[in-house]
CSV table of C-alpha atoms in Angstrom, one decimal:
chain,number,residue,atom,x,y,z
A,43,MET,CA,-25.5,-106.4,-50.4
A,44,ILE,CA,-25.4,-108.1,-53.5
A,45,GLN,CA,-23.6,-111.3,-54.3
A,46,ILE,CA,-20.9,-111.0,-56.3
A,47,THR,CA,-21.1,-114.3,-57.1
A,48,ASP,CA,-22.6,-114.8,-60.2
A,49,LEU,CA,-21.3,-112.5,-62.0
A,50,GLN,CA,-19.7,-115.1,-65.4
A,51,ILE,CA,-24.5,-115.3,-65.2
A,52,GLU,CA,-24.5,-111.0,-65.7
A,53,GLN,CA,-21.7,-111.9,-68.5
A,54,LYS,CA,-23.9,-113.7,-70.9
A,55,MET,CA,-27.3,-111.8,-69.9
A,56,TRP,CA,-27.8,-108.9,-72.8
A,57,PRO,CA,-26.9,-105.9,-71.5
A,58,LEU,CA,-30.0,-104.0,-72.4
A,59,LEU,CA,-31.9,-106.1,-69.5
A,60,ARG,CA,-29.6,-105.2,-66.6
A,61,GLN,CA,-31.1,-103.0,-65.4
A,62,ALA,CA,-34.6,-101.6,-65.7
A,63,PHE,CA,-33.1,-98.1,-66.6
A,64,ARG,CA,-31.2,-99.9,-69.3
A,65,PRO,CA,-35.0,-100.3,-71.8
A,66,MET,CA,-37.3,-98.3,-70.3
A,67,PHE,CA,-34.7,-95.1,-70.3
A,68,LEU,CA,-33.6,-95.9,-74.2
A,69,LEU,CA,-36.8,-97.0,-75.2
A,70,GLY,CA,-38.7,-94.2,-73.7
A,71,ALA,CA,-36.7,-91.8,-74.6
A,72,THR,CA,-37.5,-92.8,-78.5
A,73,PHE,CA,-40.6,-93.6,-77.9
A,74,SER,CA,-41.5,-90.0,-77.0
A,75,ALA,CA,-39.0,-88.3,-80.3
A,76,LEU,CA,-41.4,-90.5,-82.0
A,77,ALA,CA,-45.0,-90.1,-80.9
A,78,MET,CA,-44.4,-85.7,-81.1
A,79,MET,CA,-42.7,-86.3,-83.7
A,80,LEU,CA,-46.9,-88.3,-84.9
A,81,TRP,CA,-48.9,-85.3,-83.5
A,82,LEU,CA,-46.8,-82.6,-85.1
A,83,TRP,CA,-47.6,-84.6,-88.0
A,84,VAL,CA,-51.0,-84.7,-87.1
A,85,LEU,CA,-51.3,-81.4,-86.4
A,86,SER,CA,-50.2,-80.1,-89.8
A,87,GLY,CA,-52.3,-82.3,-91.3
A,88,ALA,CA,-50.0,-84.6,-93.0
A,89,VAL,CA,-50.7,-87.8,-91.5
A,90,GLN,CA,-53.6,-89.7,-90.1
A,91,LEU,CA,-53.2,-92.1,-87.4
A,92,PRO,CA,-55.3,-95.3,-86.0
A,93,VAL,CA,-55.0,-94.6,-82.8
A,94,PHE,CA,-58.0,-96.1,-79.3
A,95,ALA,CA,-60.1,-94.2,-79.2
A,96,ASP,CA,-58.8,-90.2,-80.4
A,97,VAL,CA,-55.1,-88.9,-81.4
A,98,MET,CA,-56.3,-86.1,-78.5
A,99,PHE,CA,-56.5,-89.0,-75.7
A,100,TRP,CA,-53.7,-90.4,-77.5
A,101,HIS,CA,-51.0,-87.7,-77.4
A,102,SER,CA,-52.2,-86.7,-73.7
A,103,HIS,CA,-52.9,-90.0,-73.3
A,104,GLU,CA,-49.4,-91.8,-74.0
A,105,MET,CA,-47.1,-88.3,-73.0
A,106,LEU,CA,-47.5,-89.3,-69.7
A,107,PHE,CA,-48.1,-93.3,-69.6
A,108,GLY,CA,-46.0,-94.4,-72.4
A,109,PHE,CA,-43.5,-91.7,-71.8
A,110,VAL,CA,-43.0,-90.7,-68.6
A,111,ALA,CA,-44.0,-94.3,-66.8
A,112,ALA,CA,-41.6,-95.7,-68.3
A,113,ILE,CA,-39.1,-93.4,-67.6
A,114,ILE,CA,-40.4,-93.0,-63.8
A,115,VAL,CA,-39.7,-97.7,-63.1
A,116,GLY,CA,-37.1,-97.5,-64.5
A,117,PHE,CA,-35.6,-95.0,-62.2
A,118,LEU,CA,-37.5,-97.0,-60.0
A,119,LEU,CA,-36.7,-100.3,-60.4
A,120,THR,CA,-33.1,-99.3,-60.8
A,121,ALA,CA,-32.5,-97.2,-57.5
A,122,VAL,CA,-34.3,-99.7,-55.2
A,123,GLN,CA,-31.4,-101.6,-55.8
A,124,ASN,CA,-29.1,-99.2,-54.1
A,125,TRP,CA,-31.9,-98.6,-51.6
A,126,THR,CA,-32.0,-102.6,-50.2
A,127,GLY,CA,-29.1,-103.5,-51.5
A,128,LEU,CA,-30.4,-106.4,-53.0
A,129,ARG,CA,-30.2,-107.8,-57.5
A,130,ALA,CA,-33.3,-105.4,-58.8
A,131,THR,CA,-35.7,-106.4,-61.7
A,132,HIS,CA,-33.4,-108.1,-64.8
A,133,GLY,CA,-33.1,-110.7,-67.3
A,134,ARG,CA,-36.6,-112.3,-68.0
A,135,ALA,CA,-38.7,-110.6,-65.6
A,136,LEU,CA,-37.1,-107.0,-67.1
A,137,ALA,CA,-38.0,-108.6,-70.7
A,138,VAL,CA,-41.4,-109.8,-69.5
A,139,LEU,CA,-42.6,-105.6,-68.2
A,140,THR,CA,-41.0,-104.4,-71.3
A,141,THR,CA,-42.6,-106.1,-73.5
A,142,VAL,CA,-45.9,-105.1,-72.1
A,143,TRP,CA,-44.9,-101.7,-72.1
A,144,LEU,CA,-43.7,-101.7,-75.5
A,145,LEU,CA,-47.2,-104.0,-76.6
A,146,GLY,CA,-49.2,-101.5,-75.1
A,147,ARG,CA,-47.6,-98.5,-77.7
A,148,ILE,CA,-48.0,-99.8,-80.2
A,149,SER,CA,-52.0,-101.8,-79.3
A,150,LEU,CA,-52.8,-97.7,-78.8
A,151,LEU,CA,-51.1,-96.3,-81.9
A,152,PHE,CA,-53.2,-98.9,-84.1
A,153,GLY,CA,-55.7,-99.0,-81.5
A,154,ALA,CA,-58.8,-98.0,-84.3
A,155,PHE,CA,-57.7,-101.7,-86.5
A,156,LEU,CA,-58.4,-103.6,-82.3
A,157,PRO,CA,-61.1,-104.2,-79.7
A,158,PRO,CA,-60.7,-101.6,-77.5
A,159,TYR,CA,-60.0,-103.5,-74.5
A,160,VAL,CA,-57.3,-105.3,-75.9
A,161,PRO,CA,-54.7,-102.1,-75.4
A,162,ILE,CA,-56.2,-101.6,-72.6
A,163,ILE,CA,-55.9,-104.5,-70.7
A,164,ILE,CA,-52.2,-104.7,-72.4
A,165,ASP,CA,-51.4,-101.0,-71.0
A,166,LEU,CA,-53.9,-101.7,-66.9
A,167,ALA,CA,-51.2,-103.6,-66.7
A,168,PHE,CA,-48.5,-102.1,-66.7
A,169,LEU,CA,-48.2,-100.4,-63.8
A,170,PRO,CA,-49.2,-103.0,-61.3
A,171,LEU,CA,-46.4,-105.4,-62.6
A,172,ALA,CA,-44.0,-102.1,-62.2
A,173,ALA,CA,-45.5,-101.5,-58.4
A,174,ILE,CA,-45.4,-105.0,-57.3
A,175,LEU,CA,-41.3,-105.4,-58.3
A,176,LEU,CA,-40.6,-102.3,-56.7
A,177,ALA,CA,-42.4,-104.2,-53.6
A,178,VAL,CA,-40.5,-106.9,-53.2
A,179,PRO,CA,-37.3,-106.2,-52.2
A,180,LEU,CA,-38.1,-103.3,-51.0
A,181,ILE,CA,-40.0,-105.3,-48.1
A,182,ALA,CA,-37.9,-108.3,-48.3
A,183,VAL,CA,-35.8,-106.6,-46.1
A,184,ARG,CA,-38.6,-103.8,-44.1
A,185,GLN,CA,-37.2,-99.9,-46.2
A,186,GLN,CA,-39.9,-98.6,-44.6
A,187,ARG,CA,-38.3,-94.8,-46.0
A,188,ASN,CA,-38.6,-95.9,-49.4
A,189,LEU,CA,-42.1,-98.0,-49.7
A,190,PHE,CA,-44.3,-95.4,-50.0
A,191,PHE,CA,-43.5,-95.5,-54.4
A,192,VAL,CA,-45.4,-98.7,-54.5
A,193,PRO,CA,-49.1,-96.8,-53.6
A,194,VAL,CA,-48.2,-94.1,-55.5
A,195,LEU,CA,-47.2,-95.9,-58.7
A,196,LEU,CA,-50.9,-98.0,-57.9
A,197,LEU,CA,-52.5,-94.6,-57.9
A,198,LEU,CA,-51.2,-93.1,-61.0
A,199,ALA,CA,-52.2,-96.9,-62.3
A,200,LEU,CA,-56.2,-95.3,-60.8
A,201,CYS,CA,-55.4,-92.3,-62.9
A,202,ASN,CA,-55.0,-94.6,-65.9
A,203,GLY,CA,-58.1,-96.5,-65.2
A,204,LEU,CA,-60.1,-93.5,-65.3
A,205,MET,CA,-58.7,-92.4,-68.6
A,206,TYR,CA,-60.3,-95.6,-69.9
A,207,TYR,CA,-63.2,-95.4,-68.1
A,208,GLY,CA,-63.9,-92.0,-69.0
A,209,ARG,CA,-63.1,-92.1,-72.8
A,210,LEU,CA,-65.1,-95.2,-73.5
A,211,THR,CA,-68.5,-93.9,-70.8
A,212,GLY,CA,-68.7,-90.6,-73.0
A,213,ARG,CA,-67.8,-89.0,-69.2
A,214,PHE,CA,-64.9,-86.2,-70.6
A,215,ASP,CA,-65.1,-85.5,-67.2
A,216,LEU,CA,-63.6,-88.5,-66.1
A,217,GLN,CA,-60.8,-88.5,-68.2
A,218,GLN,CA,-59.5,-85.1,-67.3
A,219,VAL,CA,-59.6,-86.4,-64.1
A,220,GLY,CA,-57.7,-88.7,-64.4
A,221,SER,CA,-55.2,-86.6,-66.8
A,222,GLN,CA,-55.0,-84.0,-64.8
A,223,ASN,CA,-54.4,-86.1,-61.8
A,224,ALA,CA,-51.7,-88.4,-62.5
A,225,VAL,CA,-50.0,-85.0,-63.8
A,226,LEU,CA,-50.3,-83.8,-59.9
A,227,LEU,CA,-48.6,-86.9,-59.2
A,228,ILE,CA,-46.3,-87.1,-61.1
A,229,THR,CA,-45.2,-83.3,-60.3
A,230,LEU,CA,-45.1,-84.3,-56.4
A,231,LEU,CA,-43.4,-87.0,-57.0
A,232,MET,CA,-40.6,-84.6,-58.8
A,233,ALA,CA,-40.7,-83.1,-56.5
A,234,ILE,CA,-39.9,-85.4,-53.9
A,235,VAL,CA,-36.8,-87.3,-55.6
A,236,GLY,CA,-35.6,-83.2,-56.8
A,237,GLY,CA,-35.5,-82.5,-53.0
A,238,ARG,CA,-34.0,-85.8,-52.3
A,239,VAL,CA,-31.4,-85.4,-54.7
A,240,ILE,CA,-30.5,-81.4,-56.0
A,241,PRO,CA,-29.0,-80.4,-53.3
A,242,MET,CA,-26.5,-83.6,-53.4
A,243,PHE,CA,-26.1,-83.1,-56.8
A,244,THR,CA,-25.4,-79.7,-56.1
A,245,ALA,CA,-23.1,-79.5,-52.7
A,246,ASN,CA,-20.5,-83.0,-55.9
A,247,GLY,CA,-20.9,-80.8,-59.1
A,248,THR,CA,-19.8,-77.6,-58.0
A,249,MET,CA,-17.5,-78.9,-54.8
A,250,THR,CA,-19.6,-76.7,-52.8
A,251,GLN,CA,-21.3,-77.7,-49.0
A,252,LYS,CA,-24.6,-79.0,-48.7
A,253,VAL,CA,-27.7,-77.2,-48.6
A,254,GLN,CA,-29.7,-78.6,-45.6
A,255,PRO,CA,-33.7,-78.5,-45.8
A,256,ILE,CA,-35.3,-77.1,-43.8
A,257,VAL,CA,-37.5,-79.9,-41.8
A,258,TRP,CA,-41.3,-77.0,-41.6
A,259,LEU,CA,-40.6,-76.6,-44.9
A,260,ASP,CA,-39.8,-79.9,-47.3
A,261,ARG,CA,-43.2,-81.2,-45.0
A,262,LEU,CA,-44.5,-78.2,-45.8
A,263,SER,CA,-44.2,-77.6,-49.5
A,264,LEU,CA,-44.6,-81.4,-49.7
A,265,GLY,CA,-47.9,-81.5,-48.0
A,266,SER,CA,-49.6,-79.0,-49.8
A,267,LEU,CA,-48.8,-81.0,-52.9
A,268,TRP,CA,-50.5,-84.4,-51.2
A,269,LEU,CA,-53.6,-81.5,-50.2
A,270,ILE,CA,-54.4,-80.6,-53.3
A,271,PHE,CA,-54.1,-84.0,-55.2
A,272,ALA,CA,-56.9,-85.5,-52.6
A,273,LEU,CA,-59.5,-82.5,-53.7
A,274,GLN,CA,-58.8,-82.5,-57.0
A,275,ILE,CA,-58.4,-87.0,-57.4
A,276,THR,CA,-62.0,-86.7,-54.5
A,277,GLN,CA,-63.5,-83.9,-56.6
A,278,LEU,CA,-63.7,-82.1,-54.4
A,279,SER,CA,-62.4,-79.1,-55.5
A,280,SER,CA,-65.3,-78.2,-56.9
A,281,PHE,CA,-67.1,-77.9,-53.9
A,282,ILE,CA,-64.6,-75.5,-52.0
A,283,GLY,CA,-64.7,-72.8,-54.5
A,284,ALA,CA,-62.4,-70.9,-57.0
A,285,PRO,CA,-60.6,-68.8,-54.5
A,286,ILE,CA,-59.5,-71.8,-52.6
A,287,MET,CA,-58.2,-73.6,-54.9
A,288,ALA,CA,-56.0,-70.7,-56.0
A,289,ALA,CA,-55.0,-69.9,-52.5
A,290,LEU,CA,-53.3,-73.7,-52.6
A,291,TYR,CA,-51.7,-73.3,-55.8
A,292,ALA,CA,-50.1,-70.4,-54.5
A,293,ILE,CA,-49.0,-71.4,-51.8
A,294,ALA,CA,-47.7,-74.8,-52.7
A,295,ALA,CA,-45.8,-72.5,-55.8
A,296,VAL,CA,-44.6,-70.4,-53.5
A,297,LEU,CA,-42.8,-72.6,-50.9
A,298,LEU,CA,-41.6,-75.2,-53.3
A,299,ALA,CA,-39.9,-71.4,-55.3
A,300,THR,CA,-38.7,-71.4,-51.5
A,301,ARG,CA,-37.3,-75.1,-51.9
A,302,CYS,CA,-36.0,-74.1,-54.7
A,303,ALA,CA,-33.7,-70.5,-54.8
A,304,ARG,CA,-32.2,-72.5,-51.8
A,305,TRP,CA,-30.3,-74.6,-53.7
A,306,LYS,CA,-28.2,-71.9,-55.4
A,307,LEU,CA,-29.0,-71.6,-59.4
A,308,TRP,CA,-26.1,-69.8,-60.2
A,309,ILE,CA,-23.2,-71.3,-58.6
A,310,THR,CA,-24.1,-74.5,-61.6
A,311,LEU,CA,-23.7,-72.6,-64.8
A,312,LYS,CA,-20.5,-74.6,-65.1
A,313,VAL,CA,-22.4,-77.8,-64.6
A,314,PRO,CA,-24.7,-78.4,-67.0
A,315,LEU,CA,-25.8,-81.8,-65.4
A,316,VAL,CA,-26.9,-80.1,-62.5
A,317,TRP,CA,-27.4,-76.4,-63.7
A,318,SER,CA,-30.3,-78.8,-66.4
A,319,LEU,CA,-31.8,-79.8,-63.0
A,320,HIS,CA,-32.4,-76.3,-61.5
A,321,ILE,CA,-34.6,-74.9,-64.1
A,322,ALA,CA,-36.8,-78.0,-64.5
A,323,TYR,CA,-37.5,-77.6,-60.9
A,324,TRP,CA,-38.3,-74.4,-61.1
A,325,PHE,CA,-40.6,-75.2,-63.2
A,326,LEU,CA,-42.9,-76.8,-60.8
A,327,PRO,CA,-43.5,-73.6,-59.2
A,328,ILE,CA,-44.3,-71.3,-62.2
A,329,GLY,CA,-46.8,-74.6,-62.9
A,330,LEU,CA,-48.5,-74.6,-59.9
A,331,ALA,CA,-48.8,-70.2,-60.1
A,332,LEU,CA,-50.5,-71.0,-63.3
A,333,TYR,CA,-53.0,-72.8,-62.3
A,334,ALA,CA,-53.0,-70.6,-59.3
A,335,VAL,CA,-53.5,-67.6,-62.4
A,336,HIS,CA,-56.3,-70.1,-63.7
A,337,TYR,CA,-58.6,-70.0,-61.1
A,338,LEU,CA,-59.1,-66.7,-61.2
A,339,ASN,CA,-58.2,-66.0,-64.4
A,340,PRO,CA,-59.9,-68.4,-67.4
A,341,SER,CA,-57.5,-67.3,-69.3
A,342,VAL,CA,-54.8,-69.0,-68.6
A,343,THR,CA,-55.7,-72.3,-69.5
A,344,ILE,CA,-55.5,-75.7,-67.6
A,345,SER,CA,-53.7,-77.1,-70.7
A,346,THR,CA,-50.8,-73.2,-69.7
A,347,ALA,CA,-50.0,-74.4,-66.5
A,348,THR,CA,-50.3,-78.3,-67.3
A,349,HIS,CA,-48.2,-78.1,-69.8
A,350,ALA,CA,-45.3,-76.1,-67.4
A,351,LEU,CA,-45.9,-79.0,-65.5
A,352,THR,CA,-45.6,-81.4,-68.3
A,353,ALA,CA,-43.2,-79.9,-70.8
A,354,GLY,CA,-41.1,-77.6,-68.9
A,355,ALA,CA,-40.7,-79.9,-65.5
A,356,MET,CA,-41.3,-83.4,-66.5
A,357,GLY,CA,-38.8,-82.7,-70.0
A,358,SER,CA,-36.2,-80.9,-68.8
A,359,MET,CA,-36.1,-83.3,-65.5
A,360,ILE,CA,-36.8,-86.6,-67.1
A,361,LEU,CA,-33.6,-85.4,-69.6
A,362,ALA,CA,-31.3,-84.1,-66.9
A,363,MET,CA,-32.4,-87.4,-64.8
A,364,LEU,CA,-31.7,-90.0,-68.3
A,365,ALA,CA,-28.8,-88.5,-68.6
A,366,ARG,CA,-26.9,-88.3,-64.9
A,367,VAL,CA,-28.7,-92.0,-64.4
A,368,SER,CA,-27.1,-93.6,-67.7
A,369,LEU,CA,-23.9,-92.8,-66.8
A,370,GLY,CA,-23.3,-93.4,-63.0
A,371,HIS,CA,-25.5,-96.5,-63.2
A,372,SER,CA,-23.0,-97.7,-66.6
A,373,GLY,CA,-20.2,-97.1,-64.5
A,374,ARG,CA,-19.1,-94.5,-66.0
A,375,PRO,CA,-17.4,-90.2,-65.0
A,376,LEU,CA,-20.5,-88.1,-65.0
A,377,GLN,CA,-19.3,-85.9,-67.1
A,378,PRO,CA,-21.4,-86.6,-70.6
A,379,LYS,CA,-20.9,-85.5,-74.3
A,380,LYS,CA,-21.2,-81.6,-74.5
A,381,ILE,CA,-23.1,-82.1,-77.0
A,382,MET,CA,-26.1,-82.8,-74.6
A,383,SER,CA,-26.0,-79.7,-73.0
A,384,LEU,CA,-27.8,-78.4,-76.6
A,385,ALA,CA,-30.6,-80.9,-75.9
A,386,PHE,CA,-31.2,-79.7,-72.0
A,387,LEU,CA,-31.1,-75.9,-73.8
A,388,LEU,CA,-33.4,-77.8,-76.4
A,389,VAL,CA,-36.5,-79.1,-73.7
A,390,ILE,CA,-36.8,-75.6,-72.2
A,391,ILE,CA,-36.8,-74.0,-74.8
A,392,ALA,CA,-39.5,-76.6,-76.1
A,393,ALA,CA,-41.7,-75.5,-72.8
A,394,LEU,CA,-40.4,-71.6,-73.3
A,395,LEU,CA,-42.0,-72.2,-76.6
A,396,ARG,CA,-45.5,-74.4,-75.3
A,397,VAL,CA,-46.2,-72.3,-72.3
A,398,PHE,CA,-45.9,-68.6,-72.8
A,399,ALA,CA,-44.9,-67.5,-76.5
A,400,ALA,CA,-48.0,-69.4,-77.3
A,401,TRP,CA,-49.6,-67.3,-74.6
A,402,LEU,CA,-47.9,-63.9,-75.3
A,403,TRP,CA,-48.2,-64.5,-78.8
A,404,PRO,CA,-51.3,-66.2,-79.6
A,405,ALA,CA,-51.6,-65.4,-83.3
A,406,TYR,CA,-48.9,-67.7,-84.0
A,407,THR,CA,-50.3,-70.4,-81.8
A,408,PHE,CA,-49.7,-72.6,-84.2
A,409,ASP,CA,-45.8,-72.2,-85.0
A,410,TRP,CA,-45.5,-71.9,-81.6
A,411,TYR,CA,-46.7,-75.7,-80.9
A,412,LEU,CA,-44.3,-76.1,-84.6
A,413,TYR,CA,-41.2,-74.8,-83.7
A,414,ALA,CA,-41.4,-76.7,-79.6
A,415,GLY,CA,-42.5,-79.8,-81.1
A,416,ALA,CA,-39.5,-79.7,-82.8
A,417,ALA,CA,-36.9,-78.8,-80.5
A,418,TRP,CA,-39.0,-81.3,-78.3
A,419,VAL,CA,-37.5,-84.3,-80.7
A,420,ILE,CA,-34.4,-83.1,-81.5
A,421,ALA,CA,-33.4,-82.6,-77.6
A,422,TYR,CA,-34.6,-86.4,-76.9
A,423,LEU,CA,-32.9,-88.0,-80.1
A,424,ILE,CA,-29.8,-85.9,-79.3
A,425,TYR,CA,-30.0,-88.4,-76.0
A,426,VAL,CA,-31.0,-91.4,-77.2
A,427,PHE,CA,-28.0,-91.2,-80.2
A,428,VAL,CA,-25.2,-90.4,-77.9
A,429,TYR,CA,-26.3,-92.9,-75.0
A,430,LEU,CA,-27.2,-95.5,-77.1
A,431,PRO,CA,-23.6,-97.6,-76.5
A,432,VAL,CA,-24.4,-96.1,-73.1
A,433,LEU,CA,-27.8,-98.5,-72.2
A,434,THR,CA,-26.9,-101.4,-74.7
A,435,THR,CA,-23.1,-102.6,-73.3
A,436,PRO,CA,-21.7,-103.6,-70.2
A,437,ARG,CA,-21.0,-101.4,-66.8
A,438,ALA,CA,-17.1,-99.4,-68.6
A,439,ASP,CA,-16.2,-100.9,-64.6
A,440,GLY,CA,-17.1,-105.1,-65.2
A,441,ARG,CA,-19.1,-104.7,-62.1
A,442,PRO,CA,-23.2,-106.5,-62.6
A,443,GLY,CA,-25.5,-104.4,-63.8
């Protein structure tokens, strides 16, 4: 178990560096709002950014490997303390990790002024470094159940590398392999983590009996996602044909929808920290179903399906988890400010506008993009301003972390 003997040392440490969720959540959420604002200004022609490669690459890369990767790392390097009972990454090690992430964002934003290898080397260092910091306590206590998160981080780093390699060699197909498989891998992570925590959070938040998992359903759901990822990352999907891929995506969508329906969204409507997670999880089968439709009818674009998983599932689930984890790991009651309900609704509205409005009313596509982006920015800025004092001050209960 964690020793509290050096509590005095802990109290002298800057609160922001006491656990990984603090800098990663704060900087990640701030960056997502800033990056989206810059993207909207680029779309409207207001600014030209001196980014690495081009703005399309920068937008797709940074929302995945800048924003989402920061939140994943912050979550895992915080959760590992509960999993192992060992003190997780903090202090100087956390400062180094955070600095690497921050330098990656700065170097990519101003990449036009730098040799290409500079932002690439800096950015590619972040996920492997995080994987090492995650692996050390897991291996120390031989914690097998969660050790698979380490290779997942390394696979995510591989996808990042593929994006860069594709860009540098003019292989747009490889760049797409990197970005699309990063989306699928993060989708798998959301399915795993959501399946672990949503039933428990639902039972605790609504004072009802926890819905027990159906083992075969969970295994098939996650197995279908692993299979899709394996086929896509190896490019075997191009050989087995569109109808089979459509069927696989459709099966995965049905399995995840069945899984989610069992958790009873309707009983959570008075608990924002819970209904926000449920709705976020529903975007997973929606996105997978849109992929299935795309393989049969290309008029439903990959971009539409992808944004159901990114703007929808990732955007909504991350905000919901940020709000909850930030309170729980700072020793505060799980009672968010009422304005966070507005933030949850705004990020859901942003996803719906980005995915469906532009598809159903294409004549106003540009307007929908602007409205969706604005809703996203406001949602994440609400989180930043509400949780800034939570993330930058000591735990309310006086414990380490």
